[in-house]
Amino acid sequence: MVKVKIYALAAFVTLLLIVSSFYLNWYMGNTKEQELQQKYYSIDSLLSSSQLEFEYISSAKDNCNLLNETIGMTRTNLVSINTKLEEYKDYLVSDVEFNRLKTEQTILYVKIWMLSKKVKESCNMNFSTMLYFWDTSMQSKEQGYIVDAVRNDHPDDLIIIPLDYNFDIGIINLLKKDYKIDSAPTILIDENTKLTGLNSKDEIEKFL
Amino acid sequence: MFPVIINIILVALTVFISNVFLITLFLKWDRIFDDPRTKHYPDVTIAVPAKNEERNIAKTLQCLLNLKYPKKIRIIVINDGSKDRTLEIAKRFPVEIIDKKTNSGKARALNDALKKTKSEIFGFIDAETFIDKNALMHIVGYFNDKKVGAVTPSIYIHNSENTIEKIQGVEYAFSMMSKKLLTFLNCLYVTPGCAFYRTDIVKKVGGFDEKNLTEDLEIALHISKSGYMIENSINAKVWTIVPDTVGKLLRQRIRWYRGTIHNLIKYKSMLGNNDIGIFVMPVMLICGMFVLLAYSFMLGFSILEFIYNLLTYSFAFVLSDYSITTYSIPFSQNILLTFSVFLFAVFILNIYFSQKISGVPLVKNFKELLLFLILYSPILAVALIISLINIITRSENKW
């Protein structure tokens, strides 16, 4: 009789554990979904806000002081969007959601790059633009650290636009074709200097 | 989806088995160390089958002669075709000797001794196993109950020099607790290394099966099938020499598993019919045939995954300025991982109670404990796979 009680109790505790595990899993999944949603909105609104800023700058192209100031802010926003998107990716969101945000981000980046070129010419400003084509290779990772270090040393006179070399959208493919970028990592400084492969900080800074 | 369901079923079964042990432990904790006091001291004969045991036989016999018991114990050494000095050494001790010129196997040797036994209790001890002087006094009281057919002692390892021996020490400490708990469910199914039997019962079941690879398992199942119980005394201690290399360990386990599979087939009629057939045999079938193959790897990976997640999230937390969110709880990742955390907790309890029961300092031997957790299941899984292949291809019994 004692044995039957032991087996019955063990079965009951096991069942309880299974049910609690499923509930816990459901609860955590739900909470995770809500937090992901919040993150998504946060990135989405940041992108919208940056796009609006971009529109505003484009229309105010005669005001060089404002342009200079706004480009500085945009530079900060670029880093913020990048970080948030990387965080978002870490939470293993669906590819569709992630790619939509990434496409918007890439388009915005390229628009900012194009505007920066225009502002530089029309307002005669002294800063450089850098397109950094990266992929998931170890070499790109190392180059990424170096690019970060260059950015930290040039907070006011350099705009870095990171672009995923393998991200299959029209504008990336067009840029790759136009500037003959056929591998990653590749750095394109002010449209005229192309550095392929791993380059040291000093080598990059020579062209700024 | 299908493998996930299979995994959940397997893990749920493992959790159920763990719960049976845990509940038994908590309900019977006060009886773990209690051995019944004896009403009378029956005559005891102890058989020592020995084949090429010149290195250990003297110590084994000396330990037997040191046994505290109010009556004279009859000791029979069966020299089973030894080619070394086993016989010569055994002759120096005041024991009876059956000298067999050719090796006939342990079961046959035990049966030879059994035929000469008229005492109420018949015990055997492997020639590389050393018995504590108080062991028999702890054991004999269990035979007050006429339903008890056999009593086993606690088995410790004698040699713990290298890592592989120490890992087995961890295993033996764990199995000490599980064997004792199984007696409360009337489910102890094996009498390995050293055991004491009621002579008339062993004779009634026809003695030891001479064609069996694991006669200690076979006799236990036979006794149980005949309606008798097998008891275990934690206080009765013996020390045995365990394999000192992975190769020897594998060979030993292959033999054990082959024997287990043969005996499960031989006693399949017990399945669902008595206590062993209700709990142990299904567990053996599930764990042995399936869980050991699949789950040992899965558990290993779950624990690795758990550690990986824990580290990843800890680092993410340290390196970033995120507030602590529910993401920081790694086991929310999936149900299996939640179960793994529970099983990990069970494992910790297992360590605590096994250490308390056996007296083996498991926590102190943390390295071996960790190796046992990570490496032992895969090693045993390999042994099981080879055993199955051997059985399927009908390879010769080499032992």
Coordinates of C-alpha atoms in Angstrom, one line a residue:
Chain A
M1 CA 0.0 0.0 0.0
V2 CA 2.9 2.4 0.9
K3 CA 4.4 1.5 -2.5
V4 CA 1.2 2.5 -4.3
K5 CA 1.1 5.8 -2.4
I6 CA 4.8 6.5 -3.4
Y7 CA 4.1 5.8 -7.1
A8 CA 0.9 7.8 -7.0
L9 CA 2.6 10.8 -5.3
A10 CA 5.5 10.6 -7.7
A11 CA 3.1 10.6 -10.6
F12 CA 1.2 13.6 -9.2
V13 CA 4.4 15.6 -8.5
T14 CA 5.7 14.8 -12.0
L15 CA 2.4 16.0 -13.5
L16 CA 2.5 19.1 -11.4
L17 CA 6.0 19.8 -12.7
I18 CA 5.0 19.3 -16.3
V19 CA 2.0 21.6 -16.0
S20 CA 4.1 24.3 -14.2
S21 CA 6.9 24.0 -16.8
F22 CA 4.4 24.5 -19.6
Y23 CA 2.8 27.4 -17.8
L24 CA 6.2 29.0 -17.0
N25 CA 7.2 28.5 -20.6
W26 CA 4.0 30.1 -21.8
Y27 CA 4.3 33.0 -19.3
M28 CA 7.9 33.7 -20.2
G29 CA 7.2 33.5 -23.9
N30 CA 4.3 35.9 -23.5
T31 CA 6.4 38.4 -21.5
K32 CA 9.2 38.0 -24.0
E33 CA 6.9 38.8 -26.9
Q34 CA 5.7 41.9 -25.1
E35 CA 9.2 43.2 -24.5
L36 CA 10.2 42.4 -28.1
Q37 CA 7.2 44.4 -29.2
Q38 CA 8.4 47.3 -27.1
K39 CA 11.9 47.1 -28.6
Y40 CA 10.5 46.9 -32.1
Y41 CA 8.4 50.1 -31.5
S42 CA 11.5 51.8 -30.0
I43 CA 13.6 51.0 -33.1
D44 CA 10.8 51.9 -35.4
S45 CA 10.2 55.3 -33.8
L46 CA 13.9 56.0 -33.8
L47 CA 14.0 55.2 -37.5
S48 CA 11.0 57.4 -38.2
S49 CA 12.4 60.2 -36.2
S50 CA 15.7 60.0 -38.0
Q51 CA 13.9 59.9 -41.4
L52 CA 12.0 63.0 -40.4
E53 CA 15.2 64.7 -39.4
F54 CA 16.6 63.7 -42.8
E55 CA 13.6 65.3 -44.6
Y56 CA 14.0 68.4 -42.6
I57 CA 17.7 68.7 -43.3
S58 CA 17.1 68.2 -47.0
S59 CA 14.7 71.1 -47.1
A60 CA 17.0 73.4 -45.1
K61 CA 20.1 72.9 -47.2
D62 CA 20.9 76.7 -47.3
N63 CA 21.3 76.9 -43.5
C64 CA 24.9 75.5 -43.1
N65 CA 25.0 75.9 -39.3
L66 CA 21.8 74.0 -38.8
L67 CA 23.0 71.3 -41.2
N68 CA 26.3 70.9 -39.4
E69 CA 24.5 70.6 -36.1
T70 CA 21.9 68.2 -37.4
I71 CA 24.5 66.0 -39.1
G72 CA 26.3 65.7 -35.7
M73 CA 23.0 64.5 -34.1
T74 CA 22.4 62.1 -36.9
R75 CA 25.8 60.6 -36.4
T76 CA 24.9 59.8 -32.8
N77 CA 21.6 58.4 -33.9
L78 CA 23.3 56.1 -36.4
V79 CA 25.3 54.4 -33.6
S80 CA 22.1 54.2 -31.5
I81 CA 20.1 52.5 -34.2
N82 CA 22.9 50.1 -35.0
T83 CA 23.2 49.1 -31.3
K84 CA 19.4 48.7 -30.8
L85 CA 19.1 46.6 -34.0
E86 CA 21.9 44.3 -32.9
E87 CA 20.3 43.9 -29.5
Y88 CA 17.0 43.1 -31.3
K89 CA 18.7 40.5 -33.4
D90 CA 20.1 38.8 -30.3
Y91 CA 16.6 38.1 -29.1
L92 CA 16.1 35.8 -32.1
V93 CA 13.2 37.6 -33.7
S94 CA 11.8 36.4 -36.9
D95 CA 13.8 37.1 -40.1
V96 CA 10.9 39.0 -41.7
E97 CA 10.7 41.6 -38.9
F98 CA 14.4 41.9 -38.6
N99 CA 14.9 42.3 -42.3
R100 CA 12.2 45.0 -42.6
L101 CA 13.9 47.1 -39.9
K102 CA 17.3 46.4 -41.4
T103 CA 16.1 47.5 -44.9
E104 CA 14.8 50.8 -43.5
Q105 CA 18.0 51.3 -41.6
T106 CA 20.1 50.7 -44.6
I107 CA 18.1 53.0 -46.8
L108 CA 18.3 55.7 -44.1
Y109 CA 22.0 55.2 -43.8
V110 CA 22.6 55.6 -47.5
K111 CA 20.3 58.7 -47.6
I112 CA 22.4 60.3 -44.8
W113 CA 25.5 59.4 -46.6
M114 CA 24.3 61.1 -49.8
L115 CA 23.1 64.2 -47.9
S116 CA 26.5 64.4 -46.1
K117 CA 28.2 64.5 -49.5
K118 CA 26.0 67.3 -50.6
V119 CA 26.3 69.3 -47.4
K120 CA 30.1 68.9 -47.5
E121 CA 30.2 70.4 -51.0
S122 CA 27.6 73.1 -50.6
C123 CA 28.7 74.3 -47.1
N124 CA 32.4 73.6 -47.6
M125 CA 32.6 71.6 -44.4
N126 CA 35.6 69.7 -43.3
F127 CA 34.6 66.2 -42.5
S128 CA 35.0 62.8 -44.2
T129 CA 32.5 60.1 -45.0
M130 CA 33.3 56.4 -44.8
L131 CA 31.2 53.6 -46.2
Y132 CA 32.2 50.4 -44.4
F133 CA 31.2 47.2 -46.1
W134 CA 31.3 44.3 -43.6
D135 CA 30.3 40.7 -43.5
T136 CA 30.3 38.0 -40.8
S137 CA 33.9 36.9 -41.3
M138 CA 36.6 37.1 -38.6
Q139 CA 38.4 39.7 -40.6
S140 CA 35.4 42.0 -40.7
K141 CA 34.9 41.6 -37.0
E142 CA 38.5 42.7 -36.4
Q143 CA 38.2 45.5 -38.9
G144 CA 35.0 46.5 -37.1
Y145 CA 36.9 47.1 -33.9
I146 CA 39.5 49.2 -35.7
V147 CA 36.7 51.2 -37.4
D148 CA 35.1 51.8 -34.0
A149 CA 38.5 53.0 -32.7
V150 CA 38.8 55.4 -35.7
R151 CA 35.3 56.8 -35.0
N152 CA 36.1 57.4 -31.3
D153 CA 39.2 59.4 -32.3
H154 CA 37.2 61.4 -34.9
P155 CA 33.9 62.3 -33.2
D156 CA 33.4 65.5 -35.2
D157 CA 35.0 65.1 -38.6
L158 CA 34.0 61.6 -39.7
I159 CA 30.7 60.0 -40.6
I160 CA 30.8 56.2 -40.8
I161 CA 28.1 54.3 -42.6
P162 CA 28.3 50.6 -41.9
L163 CA 26.7 48.4 -44.6
D164 CA 26.1 44.7 -44.7
Y165 CA 28.0 43.5 -47.8
N166 CA 25.7 40.5 -48.1
F167 CA 22.4 42.2 -47.5
D168 CA 20.6 41.7 -50.7
I169 CA 18.8 44.9 -51.4
G170 CA 19.0 47.2 -54.5
I171 CA 21.0 50.1 -53.1
I172 CA 23.7 47.9 -51.6
N173 CA 24.1 46.0 -54.9
L174 CA 24.1 49.3 -56.8
L175 CA 26.9 50.8 -54.5
K176 CA 28.9 47.6 -54.8
K177 CA 28.6 47.7 -58.6
D178 CA 29.3 51.5 -58.8
Y179 CA 32.4 51.5 -56.6
K180 CA 33.5 48.0 -57.7
I181 CA 33.3 46.6 -54.2
D182 CA 33.7 42.8 -54.5
S183 CA 34.7 41.6 -51.1
A184 CA 34.3 42.4 -47.4
P185 CA 35.7 44.1 -45.4
T186 CA 36.1 47.1 -47.7
I187 CA 36.3 50.8 -46.7
L188 CA 35.4 53.6 -49.1
I189 CA 36.6 57.0 -47.9
D190 CA 35.1 60.1 -49.5
E191 CA 34.2 58.1 -52.6
N192 CA 37.8 58.1 -53.9
T193 CA 39.8 55.8 -51.6
K194 CA 39.0 52.1 -51.4
L195 CA 40.7 50.0 -48.8
T196 CA 40.2 46.3 -49.1
G197 CA 40.8 43.6 -46.5
L198 CA 42.1 44.3 -43.0
N199 CA 43.6 47.8 -42.6
S200 CA 45.2 49.2 -39.5
K201 CA 44.0 52.4 -37.8
D202 CA 47.0 54.4 -39.0
E203 CA 46.4 53.2 -42.6
I204 CA 42.8 54.4 -42.5
E205 CA 43.6 57.7 -40.8
K206 CA 46.1 58.5 -43.5
F207 CA 43.1 59.2 -45.8
L208 CA 40.9 61.2 -43.5
Chain B
M1 CA 8.1 18.8 -33.2
F2 CA 8.3 14.9 -32.9
P3 CA 11.7 14.8 -31.3
V4 CA 10.6 17.5 -28.8
I5 CA 7.7 15.4 -27.8
I6 CA 9.9 12.3 -27.4
N7 CA 12.3 14.3 -25.4
I8 CA 9.6 15.7 -23.1
I9 CA 8.3 12.1 -22.5
L10 CA 11.8 10.9 -21.7
V11 CA 12.5 13.7 -19.4
A12 CA 9.1 13.4 -17.7
L13 CA 9.9 9.7 -17.1
T14 CA 13.2 10.6 -15.7
V15 CA 11.5 13.2 -13.5
F16 CA 9.0 10.5 -12.4
I17 CA 11.8 8.1 -11.5
S18 CA 13.6 10.8 -9.6
N19 CA 10.4 11.6 -7.7
V20 CA 9.9 8.0 -6.7
F21 CA 13.4 7.9 -5.2
L22 CA 13.0 11.3 -3.6
I23 CA 9.6 10.5 -2.0
T24 CA 10.9 7.1 -0.8
L25 CA 13.9 8.8 0.7
F26 CA 11.9 11.4 2.6
L27 CA 9.3 8.8 3.8
K28 CA 11.9 6.2 4.9
W29 CA 14.8 8.4 5.9
D30 CA 14.6 7.2 9.6
R31 CA 14.9 3.6 8.5
I32 CA 17.8 3.9 6.2
F33 CA 20.5 3.0 8.7
D34 CA 18.3 0.7 10.8
D35 CA 19.3 -3.0 10.7
P36 CA 16.9 -5.5 12.4
R37 CA 18.3 -7.1 15.6
T38 CA 18.8 -10.8 15.1
K39 CA 16.8 -13.3 17.1
H40 CA 19.2 -16.1 16.6
Y41 CA 22.6 -16.6 14.9
P42 CA 22.2 -19.1 12.0
D43 CA 25.0 -21.2 10.6
V44 CA 26.7 -19.4 7.8
T45 CA 28.8 -20.7 4.9
I46 CA 30.7 -18.2 2.7
A47 CA 32.0 -19.2 -0.8
V48 CA 34.9 -17.5 -2.4
P49 CA 35.2 -18.3 -6.1
A50 CA 38.7 -17.4 -7.2
K51 CA 40.4 -17.4 -10.6
N52 CA 43.9 -16.0 -10.8
E53 CA 43.5 -13.9 -7.7
E54 CA 47.0 -14.3 -6.1
R55 CA 47.1 -10.6 -5.5
N56 CA 43.9 -10.3 -3.5
I57 CA 42.9 -13.7 -2.1
A58 CA 45.0 -13.4 1.1
K59 CA 43.4 -10.2 2.0
T60 CA 39.9 -11.4 1.1
L61 CA 40.3 -14.5 3.3
Q62 CA 41.9 -12.6 6.2
C63 CA 38.9 -10.2 6.2
L64 CA 36.5 -13.2 6.2
L65 CA 38.4 -14.7 9.1
N66 CA 38.2 -11.4 11.0
L67 CA 34.4 -11.4 10.7
K68 CA 32.7 -10.9 14.1
Y69 CA 30.1 -13.6 14.5
P70 CA 29.2 -15.8 17.6
K71 CA 29.4 -19.0 15.6
K72 CA 32.1 -20.5 13.4
I73 CA 31.8 -19.5 9.8
R74 CA 32.5 -22.1 7.2
I75 CA 34.6 -20.6 4.4
I76 CA 34.9 -22.5 1.1
V77 CA 37.4 -21.3 -1.5
I78 CA 36.7 -22.5 -5.0
N79 CA 39.9 -22.4 -7.0
D80 CA 38.5 -22.1 -10.5
G81 CA 41.4 -23.3 -12.7
S82 CA 43.8 -20.6 -11.6
K83 CA 47.1 -20.5 -13.3
D84 CA 48.8 -18.5 -10.7
R85 CA 49.5 -18.9 -6.9
T86 CA 45.9 -18.5 -5.8
L87 CA 45.6 -22.1 -4.6
E88 CA 48.9 -22.1 -2.8
I89 CA 48.0 -18.9 -0.9
A90 CA 44.5 -20.1 -0.1
K91 CA 46.0 -23.2 1.5
R92 CA 47.7 -21.1 4.1
F93 CA 44.4 -20.2 5.6
P94 CA 42.0 -22.3 7.7
V95 CA 39.5 -22.7 5.0
E96 CA 38.0 -25.5 2.9
I97 CA 39.1 -25.6 -0.7
I98 CA 37.5 -27.0 -3.8
D99 CA 40.3 -27.2 -6.4
K100 CA 39.0 -27.2 -10.0
K101 CA 41.7 -27.9 -12.5
T102 CA 39.8 -26.2 -15.3
N103 CA 37.9 -23.0 -15.2
S104 CA 34.1 -23.5 -15.3
G105 CA 32.8 -20.1 -14.4
K106 CA 31.7 -18.3 -11.3
A107 CA 28.2 -19.7 -11.3
R108 CA 29.4 -23.3 -11.5
A109 CA 31.9 -22.6 -8.7
L110 CA 29.2 -21.2 -6.5
N111 CA 27.0 -24.2 -7.2
D112 CA 29.8 -26.5 -6.3
A113 CA 30.1 -24.8 -2.9
L114 CA 26.3 -24.7 -2.5
K115 CA 26.1 -28.4 -2.9
K116 CA 28.3 -28.8 0.1
T117 CA 26.4 -26.3 2.2
K118 CA 24.0 -27.4 4.9
S119 CA 24.0 -24.1 6.8
E120 CA 20.9 -21.9 6.9
I121 CA 22.7 -19.0 5.3
F122 CA 24.9 -19.2 2.2
G123 CA 27.0 -16.2 1.3
F124 CA 29.5 -15.5 -1.5
I125 CA 32.2 -12.9 -1.9
D126 CA 34.3 -12.2 -5.0
A127 CA 38.0 -12.8 -4.4
E128 CA 38.8 -9.2 -5.0
T129 CA 36.3 -7.9 -2.5
F130 CA 37.1 -7.3 1.2
I131 CA 34.4 -7.5 3.9
D132 CA 34.2 -5.3 7.0
K133 CA 34.5 -7.3 10.2
N134 CA 31.0 -6.1 11.4
A135 CA 29.2 -6.7 8.1
L136 CA 27.7 -10.1 8.9
M137 CA 26.3 -8.9 12.2
H138 CA 24.4 -6.1 10.4
I139 CA 23.2 -8.5 7.7
V140 CA 22.0 -11.5 9.7
G141 CA 19.1 -9.7 11.4
Y142 CA 17.3 -9.3 8.1
F143 CA 16.8 -13.0 7.9
N144 CA 14.4 -12.9 10.9
D145 CA 11.8 -12.2 8.2
K146 CA 11.1 -15.5 6.5
K147 CA 10.2 -13.6 3.4
V148 CA 13.7 -12.3 3.0
G149 CA 15.6 -14.4 0.5
A150 CA 18.9 -12.4 0.2
V151 CA 20.7 -9.5 1.8
T152 CA 23.3 -7.4 0.2
P153 CA 25.9 -5.1 1.8
S154 CA 27.0 -1.6 0.8
I155 CA 29.8 -1.8 -1.8
Y156 CA 32.6 0.8 -1.7
I157 CA 35.6 0.9 -4.0
H158 CA 38.9 -0.2 -2.7
N159 CA 41.2 1.3 -5.3
S160 CA 40.8 5.0 -5.9
E161 CA 44.1 6.1 -7.2
N162 CA 43.3 7.2 -10.8
T163 CA 40.5 9.3 -12.2
I164 CA 38.6 6.4 -13.7
E165 CA 38.5 4.6 -10.4
K166 CA 37.5 7.7 -8.5
I167 CA 34.6 8.3 -11.0
Q168 CA 33.4 4.8 -10.2
G169 CA 33.6 5.7 -6.5
V170 CA 31.1 8.4 -7.2
E171 CA 28.9 5.9 -9.1
Y172 CA 29.1 3.4 -6.2
A173 CA 28.2 6.0 -3.7
F174 CA 25.1 7.0 -5.7
S175 CA 24.1 3.4 -6.2
M176 CA 24.5 2.7 -2.5
M177 CA 21.6 5.0 -1.8
S178 CA 19.5 3.9 -4.8
K179 CA 19.9 0.2 -3.8
K180 CA 18.8 0.9 -0.2
L181 CA 15.8 2.9 -1.5
L182 CA 14.8 0.1 -3.9
T183 CA 14.5 -2.3 -0.9
F184 CA 11.7 -0.1 0.5
L185 CA 9.8 -0.7 -2.8
N186 CA 10.8 -4.4 -2.7
C187 CA 12.6 -3.7 -6.0
L188 CA 16.3 -4.6 -5.3
Y189 CA 17.1 -6.7 -8.3
V190 CA 20.7 -7.6 -8.1
T191 CA 23.1 -9.1 -5.5
P192 CA 26.6 -8.1 -6.8
G193 CA 30.1 -8.8 -5.5
C194 CA 29.0 -10.1 -2.1
A195 CA 25.6 -11.3 -0.9
F196 CA 24.0 -13.6 1.6
Y197 CA 21.1 -15.9 0.8
R198 CA 18.8 -18.2 2.6
T199 CA 20.3 -21.5 1.4
D200 CA 17.0 -23.4 1.0
I201 CA 15.7 -20.7 -1.3
V202 CA 18.8 -20.7 -3.5
K203 CA 18.6 -24.5 -3.7
K204 CA 14.8 -24.3 -4.4
V205 CA 15.4 -22.0 -7.4
G206 CA 18.1 -24.4 -8.7
G207 CA 21.2 -22.5 -7.6
F208 CA 23.1 -20.1 -9.8
D209 CA 22.5 -20.1 -13.6
E210 CA 25.7 -21.4 -15.1
K211 CA 25.0 -20.1 -18.5
N212 CA 24.3 -16.6 -17.4
L213 CA 26.7 -13.7 -17.9
T214 CA 25.4 -12.0 -14.7
E215 CA 24.5 -14.7 -12.3
D216 CA 24.2 -12.2 -9.5
L217 CA 21.3 -10.5 -11.4
E218 CA 19.8 -13.8 -12.4
I219 CA 19.6 -15.2 -8.9
A220 CA 18.1 -12.0 -7.6
L221 CA 15.4 -12.0 -10.2
H222 CA 14.7 -15.7 -9.6
I223 CA 14.4 -15.1 -5.9
S224 CA 12.1 -12.2 -6.4
K225 CA 10.0 -14.1 -8.9
S226 CA 9.7 -16.9 -6.3
G227 CA 8.1 -14.3 -4.0
Y228 CA 11.0 -13.5 -1.7
M229 CA 12.5 -10.1 -0.9
I230 CA 16.0 -8.9 -1.2
E231 CA 17.3 -6.5 1.5
N232 CA 20.3 -4.3 1.8
S233 CA 22.2 -3.1 4.8
I234 CA 24.0 0.3 4.5
N235 CA 26.0 -0.5 7.7
A236 CA 27.4 -3.7 6.3
K237 CA 30.4 -2.7 4.2
V238 CA 32.5 -4.3 1.6
W239 CA 35.3 -2.9 -0.6
T240 CA 35.8 -4.1 -4.1
I241 CA 38.5 -3.5 -6.7
V242 CA 37.1 -1.7 -9.7
P243 CA 38.5 -1.5 -13.3
D244 CA 41.3 0.9 -13.5
T245 CA 41.1 1.8 -17.2
V246 CA 38.3 2.9 -19.5
G247 CA 38.9 -0.2 -21.6
K248 CA 38.5 -2.6 -18.6
L249 CA 35.4 -0.6 -17.5
L250 CA 33.9 -0.8 -20.9
R251 CA 34.5 -4.6 -21.0
Q252 CA 32.9 -5.0 -17.6
R253 CA 29.9 -2.9 -18.4
I254 CA 29.4 -4.7 -21.8
R255 CA 29.2 -7.9 -19.9
W256 CA 26.8 -6.5 -17.4
Y257 CA 24.5 -5.0 -20.0
R258 CA 24.5 -8.2 -22.1
G259 CA 23.7 -10.1 -18.9
T260 CA 21.0 -7.6 -18.0
I261 CA 19.4 -7.8 -21.5
H262 CA 19.5 -11.6 -21.4
N263 CA 17.9 -11.7 -18.0
L264 CA 15.2 -9.2 -18.9
I265 CA 14.3 -11.5 -21.7
K266 CA 14.5 -14.6 -19.5
Y267 CA 12.3 -13.0 -16.8
K268 CA 10.0 -11.1 -19.2
S269 CA 7.0 -12.8 -17.5
M270 CA 7.7 -10.7 -14.4
L271 CA 7.0 -7.5 -16.3
G272 CA 4.0 -5.9 -14.6
N273 CA 3.5 -8.9 -12.3
N274 CA 5.5 -8.2 -9.2
D275 CA 7.3 -5.2 -7.6
I276 CA 10.4 -5.5 -9.8
G277 CA 8.3 -6.1 -12.8
I278 CA 6.2 -3.0 -12.1
F279 CA 8.9 -0.5 -11.5
V280 CA 12.5 -1.7 -12.1
M281 CA 12.0 -3.7 -15.2
P282 CA 10.2 -0.9 -17.1
V283 CA 12.7 1.6 -15.8
M284 CA 15.5 -0.7 -17.0
L285 CA 13.9 -1.1 -20.3
I286 CA 13.3 2.6 -20.8
C287 CA 16.5 3.9 -19.2
G288 CA 18.7 1.1 -20.4
M289 CA 17.4 0.7 -23.9
F290 CA 16.4 4.2 -24.7
V291 CA 17.2 6.9 -22.2
L292 CA 20.8 5.8 -21.8
L293 CA 21.2 6.0 -25.6
A294 CA 19.3 9.2 -26.2
Y295 CA 18.9 11.0 -22.9
S296 CA 22.4 10.8 -21.6
F297 CA 23.5 12.9 -24.5
M298 CA 20.5 15.2 -24.3
L299 CA 21.0 15.8 -20.6
G300 CA 24.7 16.5 -21.3
F301 CA 23.7 19.1 -23.9
S302 CA 20.9 20.5 -21.8
I303 CA 23.4 21.2 -19.0
L304 CA 25.9 22.6 -21.4
E305 CA 23.2 24.7 -22.9
F306 CA 22.1 25.9 -19.5
I307 CA 25.7 26.8 -18.5
Y308 CA 26.1 28.5 -21.9
N309 CA 22.9 30.5 -21.5
L310 CA 23.8 31.4 -18.0
L311 CA 27.2 32.7 -19.0
T312 CA 25.9 34.5 -22.1
Y313 CA 23.1 36.3 -20.2
S314 CA 25.4 37.1 -17.3
F315 CA 28.0 38.6 -19.7
A316 CA 25.2 40.5 -21.6
F317 CA 24.1 41.9 -18.3
V318 CA 27.5 42.8 -17.1
L319 CA 28.6 44.3 -20.4
S320 CA 25.4 46.3 -21.2
D321 CA 23.4 48.8 -19.4
Y322 CA 20.1 46.9 -19.8
S323 CA 17.8 46.7 -16.9
I324 CA 17.2 43.2 -15.6
T325 CA 14.4 41.8 -17.6
T326 CA 12.8 38.4 -17.9
Y327 CA 15.4 37.7 -20.6
S328 CA 17.9 37.2 -17.8
I329 CA 16.2 34.0 -16.8
P330 CA 17.9 31.4 -18.9
F331 CA 15.6 28.5 -18.2
S332 CA 12.6 30.3 -19.8
Q333 CA 14.1 29.3 -23.1
N334 CA 12.2 26.1 -23.4
I335 CA 10.4 23.4 -21.4
L336 CA 13.2 20.9 -21.6
L337 CA 15.6 23.3 -20.1
T338 CA 13.2 23.9 -17.2
F339 CA 13.1 20.1 -16.6
S340 CA 16.9 20.0 -16.8
V341 CA 17.0 22.6 -14.1
F342 CA 14.7 20.4 -12.0
L343 CA 16.9 17.4 -12.7
F344 CA 19.9 19.4 -11.8
A345 CA 18.3 20.2 -8.5
V346 CA 17.5 16.5 -8.0
F347 CA 21.2 15.7 -8.8
I348 CA 22.3 18.2 -6.1
L349 CA 19.9 16.5 -3.6
N350 CA 21.3 13.1 -4.8
I351 CA 24.8 14.3 -4.1
Y352 CA 23.8 15.5 -0.6
F353 CA 22.0 12.4 0.5
S354 CA 24.4 9.9 -1.2
Q355 CA 27.2 11.6 0.6
K356 CA 25.3 11.4 3.9
I357 CA 24.4 7.8 3.4
S358 CA 27.7 6.4 2.0
G359 CA 30.1 8.7 3.9
V360 CA 32.0 9.2 0.6
P361 CA 33.0 12.9 0.3
L362 CA 31.4 13.5 -3.0
V363 CA 31.6 17.3 -2.8
K364 CA 35.3 17.2 -1.9
N365 CA 35.9 15.1 -5.1
F366 CA 34.3 17.8 -7.2
K367 CA 36.4 17.0 -10.3
E368 CA 35.4 13.3 -10.3
L369 CA 31.8 14.3 -9.7
L370 CA 31.8 16.7 -12.7
L371 CA 33.5 14.0 -14.8
F372 CA 31.0 11.5 -13.7
L373 CA 28.2 13.8 -14.7
I374 CA 29.6 14.7 -18.1
L375 CA 31.5 11.6 -19.2
Y376 CA 30.0 8.6 -17.4
S377 CA 26.7 8.5 -19.2
P378 CA 28.2 8.6 -22.7
I379 CA 30.8 5.9 -21.7
L380 CA 27.9 3.7 -20.4
A381 CA 25.9 4.5 -23.5
V382 CA 28.8 3.3 -25.7
A383 CA 29.0 0.1 -23.6
L384 CA 25.2 -0.4 -24.1
I385 CA 25.4 0.1 -27.8
I386 CA 28.3 -2.4 -28.1
S387 CA 26.3 -4.9 -26.0
L388 CA 23.3 -4.5 -28.2
I389 CA 25.5 -5.0 -31.3
N390 CA 27.1 -8.1 -29.7
I391 CA 23.7 -9.6 -29.0
I392 CA 22.3 -8.8 -32.4
T393 CA 25.4 -10.2 -34.2
R394 CA 25.5 -13.1 -31.7
S395 CA 29.1 -12.5 -30.8
E396 CA 30.8 -15.0 -28.4
N397 CA 30.6 -14.3 -24.7
K398 CA 34.1 -13.1 -23.8
W399 CA 34.5 -12.6 -20.1

